[in-house]
mmCIF file of C-alpha atoms in Angstrom:
data_model
loop_
_atom_site.group_PDB
_atom_site.id
_atom_site.type_symbol
_atom_site.label_atom_id
_atom_site.label_comp_id
_atom_site.label_asym_id
_atom_site.label_seq_id
_atom_site.Cartn_x
_atom_site.Cartn_y
_atom_site.Cartn_z
ATOM 1 C CA MET A 1 166.142 73.451 79.409
ATOM 2 C CA ASN A 2 162.717 73.009 77.938
ATOM 3 C CA ASN A 3 159.704 71.194 79.335
ATOM 4 C CA GLU A 4 157.744 71.416 76.062
ATOM 5 C CA GLU A 5 154.416 71.841 77.934
ATOM 6 C CA ASN A 6 152.856 74.971 76.234
ATOM 7 C CA LEU A 7 150.257 73.606 73.828
ATOM 8 C CA GLU A 8 148.392 76.718 72.632
ATOM 9 C CA ASP A 9 149.464 79.292 70.129
ATOM 10 C CA GLN A 10 150.189 82.153 72.265
ATOM 11 C CA THR A 11 148.912 84.654 69.739
ATOM 12 C CA SER A 12 145.306 83.328 69.569
ATOM 13 C CA ASN A 13 142.535 83.558 72.077
ATOM 14 C CA ALA A 14 142.021 80.609 74.265
ATOM 15 C CA THR A 15 138.916 78.385 73.998
ATOM 16 C CA THR A 16 136.337 79.362 76.648
ATOM 17 C CA ASP A 17 134.943 76.872 79.186
ATOM 18 C CA SER A 18 131.386 77.200 77.641
ATOM 19 C CA GLN A 19 132.889 75.828 74.372
ATOM 20 C CA VAL A 20 134.365 72.993 76.047
ATOM 21 C CA ALA A 21 131.115 72.214 77.766
ATOM 22 C CA ARG A 22 129.219 72.283 74.465
ATOM 23 C CA SER A 23 131.636 70.045 72.838
ATOM 24 C CA GLN A 24 131.488 67.631 75.817
ATOM 25 C CA ASP A 25 127.755 67.346 75.488
ATOM 26 C CA SER A 26 127.934 66.571 71.722
ATOM 27 C CA ASP A 27 130.423 63.772 72.261
ATOM 28 C CA GLN A 28 128.657 61.721 74.958
ATOM 29 C CA SER A 29 127.848 59.075 72.464
ATOM 30 C CA ILE A 30 131.437 58.538 71.760
ATOM 31 C CA LEU A 31 132.705 57.956 75.278
ATOM 32 C CA PRO A 32 129.470 57.020 77.255
ATOM 33 C CA ASN A 33 131.216 55.145 80.214
ATOM 34 C CA LEU A 34 133.893 57.740 81.340
ATOM 35 C CA PRO A 35 133.127 60.979 83.213
ATOM 36 C CA PHE A 36 134.629 63.906 81.454
ATOM 37 C CA GLU A 37 136.447 64.926 84.647
ATOM 38 C CA LEU A 38 138.213 61.520 84.553
ATOM 39 C CA ILE A 39 139.149 61.941 80.986
ATOM 40 C CA THR A 40 140.613 65.333 81.821
ATOM 41 C CA GLU A 41 142.775 63.916 84.615
ATOM 42 C CA ILE A 42 144.082 61.229 82.301
ATOM 43 C CA LEU A 43 144.860 63.736 79.529
ATOM 44 C CA LEU A 44 146.760 66.108 81.931
ATOM 45 C CA ARG A 45 149.262 63.434 82.587
ATOM 46 C CA LEU A 46 150.106 62.648 79.065
ATOM 47 C CA PRO A 47 153.109 63.993 77.253
ATOM 48 C CA VAL A 48 152.391 66.845 74.677
ATOM 49 C CA LYS A 49 152.957 64.695 71.566
ATOM 50 C CA SER A 50 150.473 62.152 72.648
ATOM 51 C CA LEU A 51 147.919 65.040 73.402
ATOM 52 C CA LEU A 52 148.478 66.534 69.883
ATOM 53 C CA LYS A 53 147.541 63.122 68.398
ATOM 54 C CA PHE A 54 144.426 62.700 70.703
ATOM 55 C CA ARG A 55 143.031 66.008 69.652
ATOM 56 C CA CYS A 56 141.417 64.313 66.636
ATOM 57 C CA VAL A 57 139.468 61.800 68.904
ATOM 58 C CA SER A 58 136.504 64.079 69.463
ATOM 59 C CA LYS A 59 135.501 67.786 69.372
ATOM 60 C CA SER A 60 135.398 67.817 73.219
ATOM 61 C CA TRP A 61 138.947 66.585 73.477
ATOM 62 C CA LEU A 62 140.152 69.133 70.844
ATOM 63 C CA SER A 63 138.344 72.002 72.703
ATOM 64 C CA LEU A 64 139.612 70.859 76.089
ATOM 65 C CA THR A 65 143.271 70.654 75.076
ATOM 66 C CA PHE A 66 143.201 73.964 73.641
ATOM 67 C CA SER A 67 141.651 75.674 76.622
ATOM 68 C CA SER A 68 143.683 78.002 78.726
ATOM 69 C CA ARG A 69 142.647 76.373 81.948
ATOM 70 C CA PHE A 70 143.945 72.820 80.698
ATOM 71 C CA ILE A 71 147.135 74.209 79.376
ATOM 72 C CA LYS A 72 148.016 75.963 82.680
ATOM 73 C CA ALA A 73 147.088 72.701 84.694
ATOM 74 C CA HIS A 74 149.244 70.614 82.297
ATOM 75 C CA LEU A 75 152.152 73.018 82.903
ATOM 76 C CA LYS A 76 151.830 73.063 86.702
ATOM 77 C CA LEU A 77 151.835 69.178 86.761
ATOM 78 C CA SER A 78 154.957 69.138 84.695
ATOM 79 C CA ASP A 79 156.690 71.790 86.776
ATOM 80 C CA ASP A 80 155.875 69.944 89.886
ATOM 81 C CA ASP A 81 157.118 66.604 88.706
ATOM 82 C CA THR A 82 160.342 65.903 90.628
ATOM 83 C CA GLU A 83 161.029 62.995 88.381
ATOM 84 C CA TYR A 84 161.101 65.269 85.298
ATOM 85 C CA THR A 85 158.973 62.675 83.323
ATOM 86 C CA HIS A 86 158.169 64.936 80.427
ATOM 87 C CA HIS A 87 160.893 67.566 80.584
ATOM 88 C CA LYS A 88 163.354 67.840 77.584
ATOM 89 C CA VAL A 89 166.851 69.167 77.128
ATOM 90 C CA ILE A 90 167.441 71.194 74.020
ATOM 91 C CA LEU A 91 170.904 71.069 72.456
ATOM 92 C CA LEU A 92 171.937 73.753 69.909
ATOM 93 C CA ASP A 93 174.793 73.422 67.455
ATOM 94 C CA LEU A 94 174.785 77.083 66.356
ATOM 95 C CA SER A 95 177.656 76.685 63.832
ATOM 96 C CA HIS A 96 175.675 74.180 61.716
ATOM 97 C CA ALA A 97 172.108 75.424 62.728
ATOM 98 C CA ILE A 98 171.190 72.127 64.212
ATOM 99 C CA VAL A 99 168.730 71.510 67.158
ATOM 100 C CA LYS A 100 168.503 68.170 69.001
ATOM 101 C CA SER A 101 166.295 67.074 71.937
ATOM 102 C CA CYS A 102 166.431 64.461 74.449
ATOM 103 C CA SER A 103 164.675 63.345 77.638
ATOM 104 C CA LEU A 104 166.074 65.177 80.702
ATOM 105 C CA GLN A 105 165.583 61.912 82.783
ATOM 106 C CA SER A 106 167.666 59.972 80.435
ATOM 107 C CA PHE A 107 170.264 62.823 80.110
ATOM 108 C CA LEU A 108 170.769 62.828 83.866
ATOM 109 C CA ASP A 109 171.195 58.995 83.860
ATOM 110 C CA THR A 110 173.633 59.015 80.891
ATOM 111 C CA PRO A 111 174.797 62.521 79.961
ATOM 112 C CA SER A 112 175.598 61.901 76.264
ATOM 113 C CA ALA A 113 174.653 63.791 73.170
ATOM 114 C CA ASP A 114 174.179 60.431 71.416
ATOM 115 C CA LEU A 115 170.727 60.194 73.261
ATOM 116 C CA ALA A 116 169.459 63.255 71.363
ATOM 117 C CA THR A 117 167.279 63.160 68.266
ATOM 118 C CA ASP A 118 167.035 65.880 65.655
ATOM 119 C CA VAL A 119 164.275 68.449 65.831
ATOM 120 C CA SER A 120 162.951 70.003 62.612
ATOM 121 C CA LEU A 121 163.575 73.750 62.404
ATOM 122 C CA PRO A 122 160.926 76.114 61.279
ATOM 123 C CA GLU A 123 161.215 77.029 57.694
ATOM 124 C CA GLU A 124 162.048 80.466 58.559
ATOM 125 C CA LEU A 125 165.247 79.442 60.197
ATOM 126 C CA VAL A 126 166.579 76.782 57.948
ATOM 127 C CA LYS A 127 170.059 77.584 56.579
ATOM 128 C CA ARG A 128 170.235 80.664 58.853
ATOM 129 C CA SER A 129 172.666 81.258 61.756
ATOM 130 C CA PHE A 130 170.769 81.948 65.119
ATOM 131 C CA CYS A 131 171.170 81.984 68.704
ATOM 132 C CA MET A 132 168.729 81.201 71.602
ATOM 133 C CA VAL A 133 167.568 84.061 73.627
ATOM 134 C CA GLY A 134 165.794 81.993 76.185
ATOM 135 C CA SER A 135 163.085 79.409 76.929
ATOM 136 C CA CYS A 136 160.022 79.277 79.053
ATOM 137 C CA ASP A 137 156.958 76.888 79.246
ATOM 138 C CA GLY A 138 158.010 75.077 76.124
ATOM 139 C CA LEU A 139 158.479 78.279 74.052
ATOM 140 C CA ILE A 140 161.833 79.099 72.649
ATOM 141 C CA CYS A 141 162.876 82.643 71.702
ATOM 142 C CA LEU A 142 165.428 82.807 68.831
ATOM 143 C CA GLU A 143 167.397 85.549 67.261
ATOM 144 C CA ALA A 144 168.655 85.464 63.761
ATOM 145 C CA ARG A 145 170.505 88.670 62.680
ATOM 146 C CA TYR A 146 168.193 90.959 64.618
ATOM 147 C CA ASP A 147 165.093 88.956 63.647
ATOM 148 C CA LEU A 148 163.311 87.421 66.575
ATOM 149 C CA TYR A 149 161.160 84.409 66.576
ATOM 150 C CA LEU A 150 159.022 82.496 69.083
ATOM 151 C CA TRP A 151 158.981 78.729 68.481
ATOM 152 C CA ASN A 152 157.230 75.830 70.031
ATOM 153 C CA PRO A 153 159.176 72.872 68.768
ATOM 154 C CA CYS A 154 156.505 70.425 70.154
ATOM 155 C CA THR A 155 153.555 71.911 68.150
ATOM 156 C CA ARG A 156 156.108 73.143 65.352
ATOM 157 C CA LYS A 157 154.533 76.683 65.420
ATOM 158 C CA CYS A 158 156.711 79.551 64.924
ATOM 159 C CA LYS A 159 155.888 83.311 65.005
ATOM 160 C CA LYS A 160 158.254 86.112 63.757
ATOM 161 C CA LEU A 161 157.988 89.102 66.038
ATOM 162 C CA PRO A 162 158.013 92.664 64.918
ATOM 163 C CA GLY A 163 161.387 94.225 65.359
ATOM 164 C CA PRO A 164 162.008 96.952 68.139
ATOM 165 C CA THR A 165 162.141 100.448 66.891
ATOM 166 C CA PHE A 166 164.901 102.565 68.446
ATOM 167 C CA GLU A 167 165.097 106.352 68.441
ATOM 168 C CA GLY A 168 167.634 108.028 66.339
ATOM 169 C CA ARG A 169 169.959 106.347 63.861
ATOM 170 C CA PRO A 170 172.634 104.244 65.720
ATOM 171 C CA GLY A 171 175.908 103.818 64.072
ATOM 172 C CA TRP A 172 177.892 100.858 65.518
ATOM 173 C CA PHE A 173 175.580 98.940 67.754
ATOM 174 C CA TYR A 174 174.524 95.541 69.029
ATOM 175 C CA CYS A 175 171.329 94.175 70.894
ATOM 176 C CA VAL A 176 171.024 91.993 73.858
ATOM 177 C CA TYR A 177 167.774 90.185 74.480
ATOM 178 C CA GLY A 178 165.925 88.365 77.187
ATOM 179 C CA PHE A 179 162.645 86.273 77.208
ATOM 180 C CA GLY A 180 160.358 85.250 80.021
ATOM 181 C CA TYR A 181 156.812 84.969 81.474
ATOM 182 C CA ASP A 182 154.900 87.607 83.405
ATOM 183 C CA LYS A 183 152.712 85.710 85.844
ATOM 184 C CA SER A 184 150.763 88.707 86.987
ATOM 185 C CA SER A 185 149.388 89.520 83.496
ATOM 186 C CA ASP A 186 149.632 85.944 82.033
ATOM 187 C CA ASP A 187 151.928 87.333 79.238
ATOM 188 C CA TYR A 188 155.195 86.399 77.576
ATOM 189 C CA LYS A 189 157.614 89.210 77.108
ATOM 190 C CA VAL A 190 160.853 89.983 75.215
ATOM 191 C CA VAL A 191 163.414 92.561 76.305
ATOM 192 C CA ALA A 192 165.643 94.259 73.761
ATOM 193 C CA ILE A 193 168.650 96.232 75.093
ATOM 194 C CA LEU A 194 170.414 98.470 72.591
ATOM 195 C CA ALA A 195 174.248 99.214 73.188
ATOM 196 C CA GLU A 196 175.892 101.840 71.073
ATOM 197 C CA ARG A 197 179.439 102.415 70.390
ATOM 198 C CA SER A 198 180.668 105.775 71.694
ATOM 199 C CA LYS A 199 182.401 108.082 69.288
ATOM 200 C CA LEU A 200 184.652 109.397 72.012
ATOM 201 C CA ASP A 201 186.356 106.138 73.518
ATOM 202 C CA GLY A 202 184.815 103.339 71.278
ATOM 203 C CA ILE A 203 183.156 101.605 74.201
ATOM 204 C CA TYR A 204 179.738 100.116 73.812
ATOM 205 C CA ARG A 205 177.227 101.307 76.343
ATOM 206 C CA VAL A 206 173.454 100.712 76.912
ATOM 207 C CA THR A 207 171.391 103.613 75.621
ATOM 208 C CA GLN A 208 167.823 102.387 75.073
ATOM 209 C CA VAL A 209 165.703 99.397 76.185
ATOM 210 C CA ARG A 210 162.442 98.148 74.796
ATOM 211 C CA ILE A 211 160.025 95.401 76.022
ATOM 212 C CA TYR A 212 157.656 93.314 73.768
ATOM 213 C CA SER A 213 154.395 91.769 74.990
ATOM 214 C CA ILE A 214 152.649 88.909 73.121
ATOM 215 C CA SER A 215 149.310 89.969 74.319
ATOM 216 C CA THR A 216 149.611 93.351 72.568
ATOM 217 C CA ASP A 217 152.038 92.294 69.935
ATOM 218 C CA SER A 218 153.944 95.537 70.319
ATOM 219 C CA TRP A 219 157.129 97.188 71.736
ATOM 220 C CA ARG A 220 157.398 100.049 74.203
ATOM 221 C CA SER A 221 160.115 101.776 75.979
ATOM 222 C CA ILE A 222 161.572 101.296 79.438
ATOM 223 C CA GLY A 223 163.259 104.339 80.823
ATOM 224 C CA ASN A 224 164.650 103.270 84.044
ATOM 225 C CA PHE A 225 167.240 100.722 83.027
ATOM 226 C CA ARG A 226 170.863 101.317 84.165
ATOM 227 C CA GLU A 227 172.535 103.191 81.244
ATOM 228 C CA GLY A 228 176.358 103.038 80.345
ATOM 229 C CA VAL A 229 176.834 99.345 81.038
ATOM 230 C CA GLU A 230 178.138 96.732 78.684
ATOM 231 C CA LEU A 231 176.158 93.451 78.168
ATOM 232 C CA ASP A 232 177.190 90.506 76.119
ATOM 233 C CA LYS A 233 174.728 87.467 76.989
ATOM 234 C CA PRO A 234 170.965 87.008 76.873
ATOM 235 C CA GLY A 235 169.065 87.581 80.211
ATOM 236 C CA LYS A 236 168.695 84.760 82.723
ATOM 237 C CA LEU A 237 164.998 84.274 83.703
ATOM 238 C CA PHE A 238 164.505 83.733 87.459
ATOM 239 C CA ASN A 239 161.718 84.563 89.815
ATOM 240 C CA GLY A 240 159.907 86.674 87.075
ATOM 241 C CA LYS A 241 162.961 88.780 86.408
ATOM 242 C CA LEU A 242 165.563 88.776 83.613
ATOM 243 C CA HIS A 243 169.202 89.015 84.902
ATOM 244 C CA TRP A 244 172.351 90.216 83.328
ATOM 245 C CA VAL A 245 175.931 90.343 84.753
ATOM 246 C CA VAL A 246 177.367 93.910 85.090
ATOM 247 C CA ARG A 247 180.331 93.502 87.185
ATOM 248 C CA PRO A 248 180.419 93.821 90.155
ATOM 249 C CA CYS A 249 176.661 93.540 90.051
ATOM 250 C CA VAL A 250 173.764 91.653 88.736
ATOM 251 C CA VAL A 251 171.129 93.875 87.026
ATOM 252 C CA SER A 252 167.572 92.707 86.408
ATOM 253 C CA ILE A 253 164.225 93.708 84.856
ATOM 254 C CA ASN A 254 161.097 92.741 86.744
ATOM 255 C CA LEU A 255 158.700 91.566 84.112
ATOM 256 C CA GLU A 256 155.668 92.562 86.179
ATOM 257 C CA ASN A 257 156.497 96.145 87.028
ATOM 258 C CA GLU A 258 159.205 96.603 84.367
ATOM 259 C CA MET A 259 161.542 98.212 86.939
ATOM 260 C CA CYS A 260 165.238 97.751 87.138
ATOM 261 C CA GLU A 261 166.885 96.405 90.132
ATOM 262 C CA GLU A 262 170.443 95.427 91.111
ATOM 263 C CA PHE A 263 172.555 93.569 93.750
ATOM 264 C CA GLU A 264 176.257 92.636 94.247
ATOM 265 C CA LEU A 265 177.783 89.557 92.893
ATOM 266 C CA PRO A 266 179.720 87.308 95.380
ATOM 267 C CA TYR A 267 183.461 87.951 95.693
ATOM 268 C CA TYR A 268 184.950 84.926 93.963
ATOM 269 C CA GLY A 269 188.592 85.955 93.710
ATOM 270 C CA GLU A 270 190.699 88.171 91.544
ATOM 271 C CA HIS A 271 191.092 85.605 88.766
ATOM 272 C CA GLY A 272 187.486 84.450 88.356
ATOM 273 C CA ILE A 273 186.348 84.742 84.664
ATOM 274 C CA ASP A 274 183.111 84.566 82.744
ATOM 275 C CA PRO A 275 180.619 84.283 85.544
ATOM 276 C CA ALA A 276 177.356 82.624 84.265
ATOM 277 C CA LEU A 277 173.878 82.883 85.888
ATOM 278 C CA GLY A 278 171.848 80.014 86.786
ATOM 279 C CA GLU A 279 169.446 78.318 89.163
ATOM 280 C CA PHE A 280 170.376 75.648 91.799
ATOM 281 C CA GLU A 281 167.701 73.741 93.898
ATOM 282 C CA GLY A 282 165.306 76.576 93.370
ATOM 283 C CA LYS A 283 167.889 79.357 94.335
ATOM 284 C CA PHE A 284 169.426 82.021 92.148
ATOM 285 C CA ALA A 285 173.102 80.973 91.374
ATOM 286 C CA VAL A 286 176.267 82.100 89.855
ATOM 287 C CA LEU A 287 178.880 79.731 88.214
ATOM 288 C CA CYS A 288 182.303 81.246 88.262
ATOM 289 C CA HIS A 289 185.011 79.677 85.966
ATOM 290 C CA HIS A 290 188.613 79.626 87.135
ATOM 291 C CA TYR A 291 190.297 78.107 84.034
ATOM 292 C CA LEU A 292 190.134 74.331 85.002
ATOM 293 C CA THR A 293 187.586 74.542 87.744
ATOM 294 C CA VAL A 294 184.151 75.962 88.469
ATOM 295 C CA ASP A 295 182.772 77.472 91.595
ATOM 296 C CA VAL A 296 178.982 77.498 92.415
ATOM 297 C CA TRP A 297 177.646 80.295 94.458
ATOM 298 C CA VAL A 298 174.051 80.259 95.675
ATOM 299 C CA MET A 299 172.059 83.089 96.928
ATOM 300 C CA LYS A 300 170.095 81.708 99.859
ATOM 301 C CA GLU A 301 167.780 84.746 100.068
ATOM 302 C CA TYR A 302 167.232 86.398 96.762
ATOM 303 C CA GLY A 303 168.557 89.972 96.482
ATOM 304 C CA VAL A 304 170.393 89.858 99.896
ATOM 305 C CA LYS A 305 174.156 90.097 99.160
ATOM 306 C CA GLU A 306 175.110 88.573 102.554
ATOM 307 C CA SER A 307 173.336 85.336 101.754
ATOM 308 C CA TRP A 308 175.723 84.309 98.894
ATOM 309 C CA THR A 309 177.095 80.901 99.817
ATOM 310 C CA LYS A 310 179.769 78.922 98.072
ATOM 311 C CA ILE A 311 178.857 75.210 97.665
#
């Protein structure tokens, strides 16, 4: 799910308030009858595509909509909108490298893929197979044969990330990723987990973990992740942490302090298969498939095993 509210290029510095003020003064002749504070409140309530068009109205509007303060306020209004006015659903057809988008509000009323419209892929990803690592604040992280990209489908900006460097020369291996936002440092981060195949028993086990920061545009090592586990899905972002299923537990990485944590999954029976992590009404949740049925377990108090409740 993608609310498409992140307007700025995350790799550039945000416009300062003083720049906005100077542009505001220079454009008074264009909009003499509307206080700039009122203009700001109006613009904050517009969808992103409209804002992109209105940037050409004046220098002050351009500076305002690029400013970090405006972007954060716009995101907050979108997040607090219980009607999901500007939220979007992103649909991926990985086999044909097709991306579609539709209004979440419309999708909830009429759940049909026919409502979706095509989204133009970045040139770097056209005719390439890829998978989605995660999405946050309108940014989508994609992986295409170990190449990582950050993409904003609304502004159509795409950035290829430097690849993580792992120690040694792994033989058979694979990487699992996660993408999220660290509120404490106002930074977006990508986690890369390397699993290598053992020469003794042929089992893949986690051996190295790296974390990428947009603000520094670099990777560094995390040394406290639980080694020896086998992961197969991208991390699920919740409460500032990325989560993976490692039965019988959920293992997470806190994006703020970059520490590893874990707690037990609920007991959902002997035949429960393919548990999927999610969120339900603001609570951490697990969807457990039983062939033809699905159980939803909600953790009423995050991290407390006894608070798992089947709904």
